[in-house]
Every structure is written in C-alpha cells, then in structure tokens.
Amino acid sequence: MTAPKQLQNLFEIDPYLRNFETEIKRRYGCFCDLQKAIEHNEGGYDKFTRGYESFGIHRTSDNGIFMKEWAPGAEGVFLRGEFNGWNQTQYPFTRKEHGKWELKIPPNPDGSCPINHNSKIKLVIRTKSGELVDRLSPWAKFVTQPDDTKAYDQVFWSPPQKYQFQHPRPKRQDDLRIYESHVGIASWEGKIATYKEFAQNVIPRIKDLGYNTIQMMAVMEHAYYASFGYQVTSFFAASSRYGTPEELKEMIDVAHANGITVLLDVVHSHASKNVVDGLNKFDGTNSCYFHDGSRGTNDLWDSRLFNYTEWEVLRFLLSNLRWWIEEYKFDGYRFDGVTSMLYHTHGMGHGFSGDYGEYFGLNTDTESLVYLMLSNHMLHTLYPDFMITIAEEVSGMPALCRPIEEGGTGFDYRLAMAIPDMWIKYLKEVSDDNWEMGKIRHTLSNRRYGEKCIAYAESHDQALVGDKTLAFWLMDKEMYTHMSTMSPPSLIIDRGIALHKMIRLITMGLGGEGYLNFIGNEFGHPEWLDFPRAGNNSSYHYCRRQWHLVDDDLLRYKYLNNSDRDMMHLEMKYKWLSHPQNYVSRKHEGDKLIVFDRADKLVFVFNWHPSNSYTDYKIGVNIPGKYKVVFDTDAEQYGGHKRLDHSVDYFTANDPWDNRRCSMMVYIPCRSAFVLAKVD
C-alpha cells in the first residue's frame, strides 16, 4: 500500500487521523495508480489534459477541417450544417479504436476553409436503433441560442484574428478578497449585461472597492438562464448570452490590467439532463459520459452524474480545466458541489455530526475523491505560480485543503458555509439583544487547523428569490421609504445599517483566511434575485444590480459601500487574512462584547448591545505600545453617530487581562465596532 510521502505532517496537524491511516493510504494508492496509468498510456498530464487540441472541430493548417469525437455507443457519426445545406449524411466520420470517430474535410479548391467562421453546425449520431439524432459536440467552443424557446446550435468559432492578451496575470494573492460576480445581472437595466459592459462598468467598481479577486459565475454555457449556471450544457463554451469568446478574453485581460485575479465557478459535479444541446445521451445510450442507472442521476438537482472511472471522461474533464486556464487566462477555480461528489448519498439527508467515521466509511465515493485529487495535482503541478482552487464543501471532510503529498485532496481553500447560515438564522429567528457571543465566536472560528477557509456573510445563495439579503432581513420594507438622507430618522434603518457593517467586519476579521462578497451586497442591495421565468412573466426586474442606488449621494446605500471599501483597503494594508488566526480574548454574554486580536498589530472590538455603551472598558492587548483607531463602523462617512474620537491615542498598561500580556481602557459605543492598530 502506497503511503503519502508527508503523511506524518498530516498526523501532526490532526492526530485523530492516525486511526484512519489505512484508509488514507488506500485512497492515495488509488490516486497513484491512476497517475501512473496516465503517464504510461498518455505520456503524462501535459498531453492528456490537452484533449481540446484534437477533439472537437478544428481548422487545419491547410484550411481543411479535422474532427474527432468519442461516441462509443454510436453506430455512425456525421457532420452537417449551413456549409452543406444541413445534409445529414454527406460527411460521415470514420470509426477508430476505443469508441473514437474522426472526420477530415479537405479545403475548397480555392484554398479556403469549407466551413466559414461563425456558421452553424451539428453532429448527427446514428443510434443502435438506426435513428439519426442531432447532437452538439461535447467539445464545442461556442454555441448560440436562436431564441429563448429553441435548443442551442453549435457555432464554428475560428476568427481570422483571435484576441491577443496584453497584460500578465497578477501574482498569486494570499489574502483573497473575492467579489462573486455574474455578468448577466451586472447592469441596472432590465436586460442581460455583456462581457464588455462588465469590463467597462463593474471592474472599475471592484478595483475601487479594494477586492483583488473576481469569482465568475455562469460562464460555462447553460441552456436555462435561471439555473444560475449550475446546469451546464456545453463545458468548453463561454456563454454566448454575454458576448463572444473574444469579448470574455478582453474582460479577463481588463481585470488583470487592474491587478485582479479571476476565478471560474466550475461545475464538474453534475451536468444538465438536456439531450439535444447537452451531454446527456450523446452517443444514443444512457451512459457514455455518465454512470448508467440510478448512480448516474442526482434526483435533487435533476441532473446527470459523471463516471469518473471512464478514461475519456477523465480526459474530457481534466482538459476542460486546462482549457479555461490556457484559452481564457482564468487564474483558478471554485469547484461547485464538492460535497455531492464526495459521498454516494451526495450529502442529502445527512447532517454530518463531525464523527470521523462519516468521512472514512463506505459512503465516501472514492472515484470522485480521486478525481478531485487528480484535478488539484494537475492544476498545481502545471501552474504552481498562480493556481488557486476553492471547494464548495459543507461536510467538513478532513484534509480536503491539505497537500496531496500529505494524503489530502489538494484544495487551497474551502468555503465556510456555516457562517452565512448562522447569520440568516439569527436574523430570522432571534432578536439581536439575545444573540449569543459564544455561538458567534464559535461559528466564525470553528474550522480545521491548517486548512484555509473563505469566510462570507452572504453569497448568491442568500440573495435568491425565496430568501433575502442581509440588508433586506435587517430593514425590509423600510428600505423603500427611509433610505433617503433627506427622510426622517428611522430606528429600523439605523439598526440595520449598524448591524450590516458589524456582521461583515467580524466575518472578515475572524471567519477565515479569505473573504467573499456577492456582487451588489456590499452596499446592501435591497431586493432578492429572481431570474426571468414562467412564474414571473419572464421579468428582468429582479435580475439586475441597482447601481443607481449606491451612486445617488442622497441615499444611505453609500454609507454601506464606503464601509465595505474602507474595510477592504484596511485588509489590503494590514493583510490579516494571510496571517495565522490569533486570539479571541473576550466574549462577554452580558455586555454583548467580542474582542480579538489578529495580525499582531490589530485589535478588533465589537459591542453588539443595542443600548449599552461602555466608558473606560478594560480590554486585553498582547503587544504593548500605542494604538489608534483605524476603522470605526460608527464613523460619519459610514452613516454612524461619530461617537469615537479618532484623534485619541490609546496606550497599553503593564496589566495582564483576558489572557493577554497587557491591557488598555477604551470607550465602546453600543451597536458598533472598531479596529485599533499598533502605531510603530
């Protein structure tokens, strides 16, 4: 049994894992066996993960056409399109070994390509029953939808001049401040926004706010807009809703020009059940890219599940990861649905108590886990200088974010999904004067030692119709009547703005080694997100970001935006996200106080009490010296009551307190928070 070379490192971090050493070695052995097979059969990762260079449709150097497809269940494969008047059988493929099919079309007599750039094509599959059915190539680079009711067409994308990138990738960011984004909703108008509009109008906002990373949703093509991009139909195609492939490249180049890392929300956990314009039943059988039978279907998501043991499926998925990095210059991935991949039950109906037996028992899907190990190893081996991978994973699988050499899965970060759940539960069910300081502290700091987390107070999940944003939970209908600076004071708005700022600051300060915000929520976007669908008369009214609200100087949204911007710039200066988690010195239930220090120089102070302010309150500080207020949620520019005097210097006393080496006396206004920084 093969043992990971650095397995002892893992056991030093978590000694309880020694009880599962045999299982960790078994999983690692499966990974090694697959890696050796790739080396033996394909000559290594580099060739194996460039399937897009031979599969799909290509214009050859002499202007001919070459196509290759994997369709093991097909009795015949043909190409048709505008170029041949849609004749079904004029251009048959030749059957090759292992279920592969190839087609060569020579150039026209005048030397031109027989298929024009931007013309429509389709594959035709002859099924075992003899039926001829239309399909799109799984490797299609661009597909378009004639209108909202028709299936997608594949488009031969071979522009005379491809976009040339002008700007290098930013250096790898160790303190991720992520702006989760969706191109289509990024306009205030009731329409689908474009890559160009996002580059021109939204990236400057992201840069100004101080975020250093964009996480792009819904870029991989999906037939159903309201799926939020999570029912992928064409894995190699950039969504045509927002523009062309070249325009997406330009958008990413603009982000790089602004020093912003760009991550892709990648969906390899499942695929759309669409047949005509998806992967489902591509070769006429129920399997091909997926497991047959019940194992090939996720009933909750109504989607198909990949067969990660199939050689050509591995080539397809690993090449897909390589494609977006090479062709579009993405810098990394947020892997969707990792929990679903890791378990045969897909995490459904499973609460995960934290018992290690839940992670190392028969419910864990070894094949999926090994695929994730393979993906992370490939990505970090080929792109060590910039690659970032994040797992959307809720079960708490140990070693998910530890190196593969230790027996881990190789992710850099996991999403801290319990944090937004806690905030929503509190806002829905508990008055803030009854919030438990111990529970807040525990939820924010409860993560596996040595495994990095991305903290967030809310993401797209909380913004969707049926739920509410934090701002809407806090202020609800009052946002329609009392957000004007000209309107009379409102206790609800005052409370809502105060808590909104505090929730985000403590989440970023204590919750992880990275931070995420969903587009628009930084200024308290007032309404839910609802994509056009039959249930809302195909309306775009709630499928947009209302930038005019934050741009209006007479509205209070500017206060939340100012606070979020300065919070990001504060992190940019002190880089506490990349600093090891420090110490929570006080969590006082009666006083409703939480105090903690981080990055050595910073002390965070939170008073959640709705009415009690504290004068000359003693707090523990570990590093002696002089401190000044560097961030204050109660400041005037954030819509606060400016109760703190920022010109005051705070000096520590040689008086240990709350397990800190020294202490200081501070004034702590009610329902506010501030950050003190040591002055050198």
XYZ file of C-alpha atoms in Angstrom:
680
model
C 0.000 0.000 0.000
C 1.466 3.354 -1.077
C 1.896 5.921 1.679
C 1.933 9.683 1.029
C 5.486 10.979 1.498
C 4.458 13.651 4.003
C 1.724 11.742 5.808
C 3.288 12.436 9.207
C 2.731 16.172 8.651
C -0.992 15.463 8.447
C -0.934 13.443 11.654
C 0.942 16.207 13.465
C -1.802 18.660 12.474
C -4.587 16.239 13.422
C -3.514 13.180 15.464
C -7.062 11.740 15.315
C -6.458 10.935 11.653
C -3.970 8.226 12.669
C -6.966 6.000 13.332
C -7.758 6.141 9.605
C -4.222 5.728 8.276
C -5.113 2.604 6.294
C -7.993 4.327 4.504
C -5.920 7.437 3.768
C -3.199 5.236 2.273
C -5.764 3.292 0.226
C -7.181 6.487 -1.284
C -3.706 7.799 -2.012
C -2.811 4.484 -3.627
C -5.812 4.768 -5.957
C -4.623 8.251 -6.908
C -1.086 6.988 -7.593
C -2.375 4.098 -9.714
C -4.398 6.485 -11.870
C -1.489 8.878 -12.165
C 0.797 6.047 -13.296
C -1.795 4.949 -15.861
C -1.906 8.466 -17.311
C 1.876 8.506 -17.517
C 2.011 5.070 -19.134
C -0.881 5.443 -21.582
C -0.694 9.131 -22.442
C 2.841 10.245 -21.643
C 1.805 12.401 -18.700
C -0.558 15.176 -17.722
C 0.516 17.690 -20.317
C -0.659 15.660 -23.295
C -3.618 14.012 -21.575
C -5.101 17.334 -20.487
C -4.899 18.941 -23.934
C -7.759 16.925 -25.387
C -9.297 20.123 -26.782
C -6.410 20.322 -29.264
C -7.585 17.186 -31.097
C -11.192 16.533 -30.030
C -13.999 18.655 -31.410
C -13.730 20.651 -34.636
C -10.519 22.282 -35.858
C -9.339 24.200 -38.897
C -6.104 22.581 -40.094
C -3.010 24.426 -41.269
C -4.048 23.972 -44.926
C -7.563 25.354 -44.217
C -9.202 21.952 -44.119
C -11.360 20.584 -41.286
C -10.497 17.874 -38.776
C -12.948 16.495 -36.205
C -12.623 13.854 -33.543
C -15.319 12.642 -31.147
C -15.746 9.912 -28.569
C -19.108 8.190 -29.022
C -18.680 4.512 -28.026
C -22.388 3.683 -28.256
C -22.951 5.199 -31.721
C -23.402 3.184 -34.870
C -22.385 6.151 -37.007
C -21.402 9.817 -36.713
C -21.911 12.566 -39.303
C -21.398 16.327 -39.604
C -23.947 18.694 -41.081
C -24.513 22.435 -41.056
C -25.062 25.584 -43.022
C -21.979 24.726 -45.058
C -23.708 21.717 -46.703
C -27.356 22.730 -46.613
C -27.849 20.627 -43.440
C -27.443 17.331 -45.341
C -27.461 14.670 -42.624
C -25.166 12.013 -44.059
C -22.899 13.750 -46.601
C -19.929 13.805 -44.247
C -19.557 10.518 -42.309
C -16.905 10.013 -39.638
C -14.555 7.029 -39.696
C -14.711 4.665 -36.723
C -11.454 4.352 -34.804
C -10.398 2.354 -31.742
C -11.897 2.785 -28.267
C -15.128 4.416 -29.390
C -13.454 7.302 -31.223
C -14.573 8.740 -34.551
C -12.694 11.023 -36.963
C -13.583 13.199 -39.934
C -11.349 15.043 -42.412
C -12.700 17.551 -44.937
C -10.181 18.975 -47.420
C -10.021 22.709 -48.160
C -12.079 24.139 -51.003
C -10.476 24.188 -54.483
C -9.627 27.862 -53.971
C -7.826 27.028 -50.715
C -10.498 28.438 -48.437
C -11.959 26.602 -45.461
C -15.108 24.587 -46.314
C -16.790 25.821 -43.107
C -16.959 29.549 -42.513
C -16.202 31.157 -39.192
C -19.396 31.730 -37.161
C -21.502 29.304 -39.216
C -23.801 26.766 -37.555
C -23.044 23.036 -37.434
C -24.357 19.920 -35.706
C -23.272 16.359 -35.225
C -25.604 13.575 -36.296
C -25.496 10.318 -34.307
C -26.855 7.071 -35.686
C -28.113 5.206 -32.625
C -28.209 1.451 -32.182
C -31.842 1.508 -33.307
C -30.809 3.184 -36.569
C -32.321 6.564 -35.719
C -30.433 9.704 -36.787
C -30.380 12.300 -33.988
C -28.830 15.766 -33.756
C -26.219 16.469 -31.100
C -23.716 19.188 -30.213
C -20.069 18.260 -29.881
C -19.141 17.932 -26.185
C -16.030 19.929 -27.106
C -17.965 22.796 -28.745
C -16.160 26.098 -28.130
C -19.161 28.340 -28.847
C -22.898 27.678 -29.013
C -25.747 30.108 -29.574
C -29.470 30.031 -28.930
C -31.703 31.338 -31.752
C -34.290 32.446 -29.195
C -35.495 31.518 -25.720
C -37.509 28.537 -26.914
C -35.112 26.714 -29.219
C -32.179 24.450 -28.433
C -28.647 25.697 -28.868
C -26.733 25.468 -32.149
C -23.026 24.848 -32.285
C -21.091 27.621 -33.998
C -17.738 27.068 -35.694
C -15.673 29.679 -33.893
C -12.465 30.309 -35.806
C -11.986 34.077 -36.062
C -9.393 35.419 -38.514
C -7.817 37.281 -35.596
C -8.029 35.956 -32.054
C -7.871 38.328 -29.107
C -4.290 38.960 -28.008
C -3.830 39.324 -24.261
C -1.968 42.478 -23.275
C -1.481 42.094 -19.529
C 0.233 39.458 -17.369
C -1.555 37.577 -14.640
C -1.344 39.157 -11.186
C 0.903 37.491 -8.666
C -0.781 34.861 -6.542
C -2.916 36.541 -3.877
C -2.526 35.165 -0.339
C -5.264 37.359 1.137
C -8.210 36.691 -1.152
C -10.866 39.413 -1.152
C -13.342 37.850 -3.559
C -16.079 39.647 -5.453
C -18.505 36.907 -6.543
C -19.967 38.078 -9.844
C -22.485 37.224 -12.527
C -22.087 39.051 -15.838
C -25.737 38.839 -16.859
C -27.139 40.603 -13.786
C -24.409 43.238 -13.637
C -26.453 46.063 -15.211
C -29.093 48.255 -13.525
C -31.204 47.877 -16.668
C -33.705 45.063 -17.100
C -31.586 43.066 -19.522
C -28.721 40.590 -19.794
C -25.473 42.527 -19.422
C -22.397 41.746 -21.537
C -18.737 40.930 -21.033
C -17.882 44.366 -22.443
C -20.252 46.141 -20.066
C -18.841 44.226 -17.117
C -15.299 45.212 -18.114
C -16.219 48.869 -18.582
C -18.685 49.402 -15.738
C -18.143 46.827 -12.989
C -14.422 46.073 -12.874
C -13.649 49.745 -12.025
C -16.066 49.446 -9.076
C -14.391 46.233 -7.911
C -10.973 47.862 -8.161
C -12.136 50.952 -6.247
C -13.697 48.834 -3.503
C -10.394 47.043 -2.950
C -11.293 43.480 -3.923
C -8.386 41.623 -5.503
C -10.228 38.603 -6.904
C -13.314 38.095 -9.050
C -15.176 34.782 -8.947
C -17.169 34.472 -12.165
C -20.431 32.540 -12.109
C -22.424 31.118 -15.029
C -19.695 31.412 -17.672
C -19.804 27.769 -18.781
C -22.756 27.599 -21.175
C -26.115 26.636 -19.703
C -29.405 26.424 -21.573
C -31.560 27.560 -18.651
C -30.635 31.066 -17.510
C -32.408 30.672 -14.172
C -30.125 27.748 -13.237
C -27.520 30.382 -12.277
C -25.073 28.481 -14.466
C -25.257 25.259 -12.467
C -26.909 23.140 -15.180
C -24.071 23.175 -17.711
C -24.824 22.033 -21.248
C -21.561 22.920 -23.078
C -18.494 22.662 -20.865
C -15.986 24.248 -23.243
C -18.230 27.086 -24.420
C -18.252 30.558 -22.856
C -21.877 31.637 -22.517
C -22.994 33.448 -25.655
C -25.637 35.376 -23.702
C -22.999 37.882 -22.691
C -20.985 38.108 -25.920
C -18.287 36.281 -27.844
C -15.294 34.279 -26.612
C -13.002 37.115 -27.657
C -15.004 39.573 -25.548
C -14.680 37.315 -22.491
C -10.916 37.241 -23.039
C -10.874 41.029 -23.191
C -12.851 41.217 -19.934
C -10.357 38.960 -18.147
C -7.488 40.977 -19.614
C -9.035 44.175 -18.209
C -9.260 42.522 -14.783
C -5.600 41.505 -14.992
C -4.670 45.058 -16.024
C -6.209 46.159 -12.714
C -4.255 43.578 -10.724
C -7.331 41.411 -10.172
C -7.206 37.606 -10.115
C -10.104 35.894 -11.925
C -11.532 32.550 -10.778
C -14.069 30.459 -12.681
C -17.003 28.776 -10.977
C -16.505 25.303 -12.458
C -19.220 22.627 -12.351
C -17.802 19.118 -12.614
C -20.120 17.656 -10.003
C -23.002 17.122 -12.434
C -24.370 18.123 -15.849
C -27.672 19.181 -17.368
C -30.075 16.432 -18.439
C -30.597 18.202 -21.792
C -30.186 15.785 -24.688
C -30.328 17.859 -27.884
C -27.873 20.511 -26.657
C -26.243 18.804 -23.660
C -24.052 15.786 -22.889
C -26.933 13.522 -21.897
C -27.349 10.510 -24.227
C -24.724 11.991 -26.541
C -23.994 8.688 -28.277
C -27.597 7.464 -28.054
C -27.020 5.475 -24.869
C -27.856 6.380 -21.287
C -24.226 6.194 -20.197
C -21.282 7.496 -22.286
C -20.084 10.392 -20.076
C -22.242 9.343 -17.119
C -22.979 6.367 -14.931
C -25.885 4.280 -16.123
C -28.837 3.616 -13.848
C -29.576 5.392 -10.583
C -25.923 6.183 -9.910
C -25.899 8.428 -12.965
C -28.646 10.756 -11.740
C -28.885 13.310 -8.956
C -32.597 13.367 -8.163
C -32.420 16.550 -6.091
C -30.753 18.527 -8.873
C -32.472 16.603 -11.700
C -29.119 16.234 -13.435
C -26.636 13.628 -14.663
C -23.545 12.439 -12.763
C -20.175 11.814 -14.403
C -18.469 8.434 -14.469
C -15.028 9.392 -13.139
C -13.671 5.880 -13.822
C -14.108 6.208 -17.589
C -10.821 7.128 -19.281
C -12.314 9.500 -21.839
C -14.418 11.217 -19.181
C -11.221 11.932 -17.262
C -9.626 13.297 -20.420
C -12.677 15.457 -21.049
C -12.917 16.933 -17.545
C -9.198 17.462 -16.959
C -8.871 19.025 -20.411
C -11.812 21.247 -19.532
C -9.893 22.587 -16.530
C -6.850 23.148 -18.717
C -8.891 24.866 -21.447
C -10.199 27.739 -19.346
C -6.708 28.425 -17.998
C -4.947 28.271 -21.366
C -7.536 29.817 -23.671
C -9.116 32.446 -21.427
C -6.366 33.028 -18.820
C -8.500 32.267 -15.771
C -6.319 32.008 -12.674
C -8.088 29.256 -10.763
C -11.372 27.629 -9.833
C -14.146 27.491 -7.321
C -15.322 23.866 -7.576
C -19.092 23.652 -7.207
C -20.909 20.820 -5.450
C -17.887 19.112 -3.892
C -19.986 17.650 -1.063
C -22.246 15.999 -3.615
C -19.197 14.468 -5.291
C -17.618 13.146 -2.115
C -20.494 10.944 -0.931
C -22.688 8.306 -2.526
C -25.651 9.965 -0.812
C -24.483 13.343 -2.224
C -24.827 14.744 1.287
C -28.616 14.609 1.053
C -30.402 13.949 4.350
C -27.056 13.872 6.127
C -26.259 16.346 8.917
C -22.573 15.363 9.375
C -22.005 15.288 13.113
C -18.228 15.527 12.781
C -17.623 11.867 13.628
C -14.589 10.873 11.533
C -16.266 7.617 10.633
C -18.634 9.615 8.420
C -15.694 10.719 6.274
C -13.762 7.468 6.037
C -16.576 4.958 5.687
C -18.324 3.311 2.763
C -20.440 6.382 1.994
C -17.392 8.231 0.651
C -17.161 7.971 -3.144
C -13.516 7.053 -3.762
C -13.750 7.586 -7.522
C -14.966 11.169 -7.160
C -12.456 11.904 -4.421
C -9.581 10.603 -6.533
C -10.774 12.724 -9.464
C -10.602 15.814 -7.234
C -7.111 14.814 -6.084
C -6.086 14.344 -9.711
C -7.528 17.729 -10.705
C -5.773 19.587 -7.907
C -2.487 17.809 -8.508
C -2.619 18.529 -12.242
C -3.529 22.196 -11.781
C -0.955 22.931 -9.080
C 1.778 20.983 -10.901
C 1.263 22.732 -14.231
C 0.516 26.184 -12.789
C 2.302 26.461 -9.429
C 2.850 30.217 -9.653
C -0.769 31.328 -9.731
C -3.234 28.461 -9.365
C -5.961 28.803 -6.698
C -8.624 26.161 -6.038
C -11.591 26.550 -3.687
C -14.015 23.803 -2.686
C -17.705 24.388 -2.055
C -17.886 21.756 0.666
C -20.175 21.660 3.677
C -19.470 18.305 5.356
C -16.061 19.184 6.808
C -14.115 16.397 5.079
C -10.704 16.268 6.848
C -7.584 17.061 4.799
C -9.643 18.465 1.907
C -7.353 21.507 1.940
C -4.090 19.762 2.669
C -1.457 18.829 0.039
C -1.849 15.523 -1.762
C 1.668 14.561 -0.578
C 0.187 14.505 2.932
C -2.793 12.380 1.908
C -5.047 15.404 1.399
C -7.247 16.355 -1.542
C -5.154 19.353 -2.552
C -7.573 22.296 -2.432
C -6.227 25.658 -1.291
C -9.442 26.798 0.429
C -12.924 25.638 1.341
C -15.963 27.875 1.717
C -17.006 28.468 5.337
C -20.643 27.688 4.588
C -21.806 27.553 8.217
C -21.206 31.291 8.675
C -23.944 32.678 6.387
C -26.308 30.013 7.722
C -25.725 31.330 11.228
C -26.325 34.968 10.283
C -29.531 34.207 8.383
C -30.811 32.024 11.231
C -30.118 34.779 13.746
C -31.756 37.479 11.642
C -34.822 35.314 11.007
C -35.336 33.859 14.459
C -33.512 35.772 17.224
C -33.668 39.391 18.384
C -30.155 40.834 18.303
C -30.224 41.624 22.026
C -30.393 37.828 22.533
C -27.559 36.899 20.190
C -25.058 34.577 21.854
C -21.499 35.879 21.776
C -20.127 32.387 22.310
C -22.041 30.981 19.360
C -20.954 33.798 17.060
C -17.338 33.339 18.102
C -17.516 29.558 17.771
C -19.116 29.570 14.313
C -16.653 32.123 12.968
C -13.545 30.384 14.290
C -14.647 26.737 14.069
C -12.526 25.463 11.202
C -9.952 22.752 10.787
C -6.485 23.787 11.853
C -4.149 24.153 8.881
C -6.965 24.218 6.312
C -7.819 27.638 4.912
C -11.390 28.916 4.673
C -13.147 31.608 2.660
C -15.481 33.429 5.054
C -18.618 35.210 3.900
C -21.711 36.688 5.493
C -23.803 36.096 2.371
C -23.291 34.841 -1.177
C -25.581 34.320 -4.154
C -27.387 31.573 -2.214
C -28.813 34.070 0.268
C -29.781 36.554 -2.469
C -32.027 34.197 -4.446
C -35.798 34.511 -4.503
C -37.301 32.733 -1.507
C -34.583 34.095 0.745
C -33.400 37.626 1.473
C -30.142 39.519 1.550
C -28.807 40.514 4.965
C -29.862 44.097 4.309
C -33.419 43.023 3.490
C -33.653 40.788 6.560
C -32.492 43.742 8.658
C -34.541 46.559 7.117
C -37.143 45.029 4.795
C -39.844 47.433 3.563
C -38.257 50.382 5.373
C -35.644 50.349 2.608
C -38.309 51.636 0.223
C -39.208 54.622 2.400
C -36.361 55.603 4.722
C -33.061 55.171 2.849
C -33.003 58.808 1.788
C -30.688 61.078 3.749
C -33.485 63.654 3.474
C -36.059 61.442 5.207
C -36.696 61.454 8.984
C -34.509 59.144 11.106
C -35.682 55.533 11.303
C -34.737 53.211 14.153
C -35.058 50.206 11.850
C -32.730 51.684 9.234
C -30.280 52.880 11.894
C -30.155 49.386 13.436
C -29.953 47.712 10.036
C -27.055 49.801 8.765
C -25.174 49.383 12.048
C -25.548 45.586 12.165
C -24.855 45.165 8.436
C -21.435 46.782 8.884
C -20.659 44.865 12.069
C -21.636 41.488 10.623
C -19.372 41.958 7.630
C -16.435 43.245 9.686
C -16.467 40.391 12.213
C -16.943 37.836 9.428
C -13.925 39.163 7.570
C -11.917 39.713 10.746
C -12.465 36.357 12.417
C -14.059 33.988 9.910
C -11.265 32.747 7.680
C -8.164 33.239 5.557
C -10.131 34.760 2.678
C -13.352 36.742 2.293
C -16.184 36.734 -0.250
C -18.958 39.168 -1.125
C -21.717 38.747 -3.708
C -21.999 41.493 -6.321
C -24.039 44.420 -5.008
C -24.355 43.188 -1.444
C -21.504 45.441 -0.366
C -23.937 48.369 -0.486
C -26.876 46.434 0.935
C -28.644 45.541 -2.295
C -32.281 45.932 -1.298
C -34.012 43.110 -3.127
C -33.762 39.430 -3.914
C -32.514 37.916 -7.149
C -35.066 36.288 -9.444
C -34.179 35.258 -12.984
C -36.769 35.623 -15.749
C -39.011 32.542 -15.766
C -42.590 31.490 -16.330
C -43.502 32.267 -12.713
C -42.621 35.973 -13.043
C -43.721 36.567 -16.647
C -40.094 36.381 -17.812
C -39.307 39.622 -15.999
C -35.774 41.002 -15.557
C -36.871 43.427 -12.836
C -35.203 41.437 -10.048
C -32.396 40.109 -12.245
C -30.127 43.146 -12.092
C -27.887 45.161 -9.807
C -29.252 48.600 -8.982
C -26.034 50.625 -9.136
C -28.013 53.875 -9.284
C -28.892 53.380 -5.611
C -25.284 53.474 -4.427
C -24.375 56.220 -6.896
C -27.099 58.528 -5.546
C -25.481 60.757 -2.935
C -28.875 61.376 -1.301
C -29.340 57.698 -0.407
C -27.872 55.840 2.555
C -26.552 52.948 0.456
C -23.384 54.989 0.015
C -22.629 54.530 3.724
C -22.537 50.743 3.452
C -20.458 50.982 0.286
C -17.983 53.346 1.968
C -17.673 50.986 4.912
C -17.086 47.959 2.697
C -14.495 49.816 0.616
C -12.525 51.008 3.618
C -12.722 47.558 5.215
C -11.141 46.072 2.081
C -8.440 48.749 1.993
C -7.719 48.165 5.680
C -7.132 44.486 4.971
C -5.014 45.468 1.968
C -2.778 47.453 4.327
C -2.534 45.016 7.241
C -3.129 41.705 5.399
C -4.709 39.941 8.350
C -6.306 37.300 6.098
C -2.889 35.839 5.303
C -1.899 35.969 8.976
C -2.467 32.955 11.263
C -5.589 33.238 13.367
C -4.860 34.950 16.651
C -6.766 35.095 19.920
C -10.342 35.872 20.999
C -9.680 37.500 24.358
C -13.268 38.358 25.344
C -16.751 37.070 24.588
C -18.998 38.502 27.311
C -22.652 37.473 27.126
C -23.952 40.139 29.498
C -22.038 43.038 27.981
C -22.556 41.624 24.437
C -18.879 42.152 23.673
C -16.383 40.301 21.490
C -12.713 41.332 21.428
C -9.950 39.624 19.460
C -6.537 40.410 18.043
C -5.138 39.434 14.671
C -2.014 40.022 12.605
C -0.227 41.095 15.820
C -0.907 44.793 15.272
C -4.717 44.784 15.195
C -7.334 44.593 17.940
C -10.997 44.194 16.892
C -13.665 45.357 19.366
C -17.399 44.628 18.898
C -20.278 45.828 21.093
C -23.489 44.105 19.972
C -25.589 45.565 22.799
C -28.494 47.623 21.367
C -28.315 50.325 24.077
C -25.383 49.903 26.487
C -22.217 51.869 25.759
C -19.156 51.386 27.962
C -16.750 54.036 29.230
C -13.230 53.077 30.372
C -13.829 49.445 29.481
C -10.791 47.251 30.072
C -9.681 45.017 27.186
C -6.711 42.693 26.839
C -3.914 43.505 24.373
C -0.950 41.263 23.661
C 1.552 43.698 22.125
C 2.369 46.704 24.321
C 2.557 50.207 22.913
C 0.453 52.986 21.418
C -2.706 52.245 19.409
C -5.008 54.336 17.235
C -8.460 53.748 15.737
C -8.032 52.783 12.065
C -11.612 51.694 11.336
C -14.864 52.586 13.056
C -18.307 51.402 11.936
C -19.814 54.334 13.823
C -17.942 56.922 11.728
C -19.936 59.640 9.991
C -18.914 58.554 6.476
C -20.486 55.160 7.206
C -23.802 56.586 8.410
C -22.829 56.244 12.067
C -23.158 58.578 15.047
C -19.415 59.507 15.202
C -19.173 58.785 18.936
C -15.477 57.862 18.866
C -12.745 60.491 18.771
C -10.241 59.149 16.240
C -7.550 61.596 17.342
C -7.197 59.863 20.725
C -4.087 57.768 21.336
C -4.555 54.574 23.327
C -1.646 53.355 25.473
C -1.339 49.903 26.982
C -0.751 49.339 30.678
C 1.527 46.647 32.043
C -1.517 44.934 33.497
C -2.364 41.465 32.086
C -6.032 40.961 31.236
C -8.111 38.289 29.485
C -5.001 36.122 28.991
C -3.220 38.945 27.175
C 0.108 40.390 28.330
C -1.240 43.896 28.890
C -4.441 45.927 28.711
C -5.956 49.291 27.837
C -9.069 51.310 28.672
C -11.417 52.182 25.790
C -14.816 53.721 25.153
C -17.105 51.276 23.306
C -20.349 52.752 21.909
C -23.376 50.473 21.671
C -24.083 48.574 18.462
C -20.750 49.464 16.887
C -17.298 48.056 16.237
C -13.849 49.466 15.738
C -10.320 48.305 14.947
C -7.254 49.519 16.816
C -3.817 49.317 15.194
C -0.481 49.490 16.958
C 1.488 52.576 15.968
C 5.168 51.818 15.302
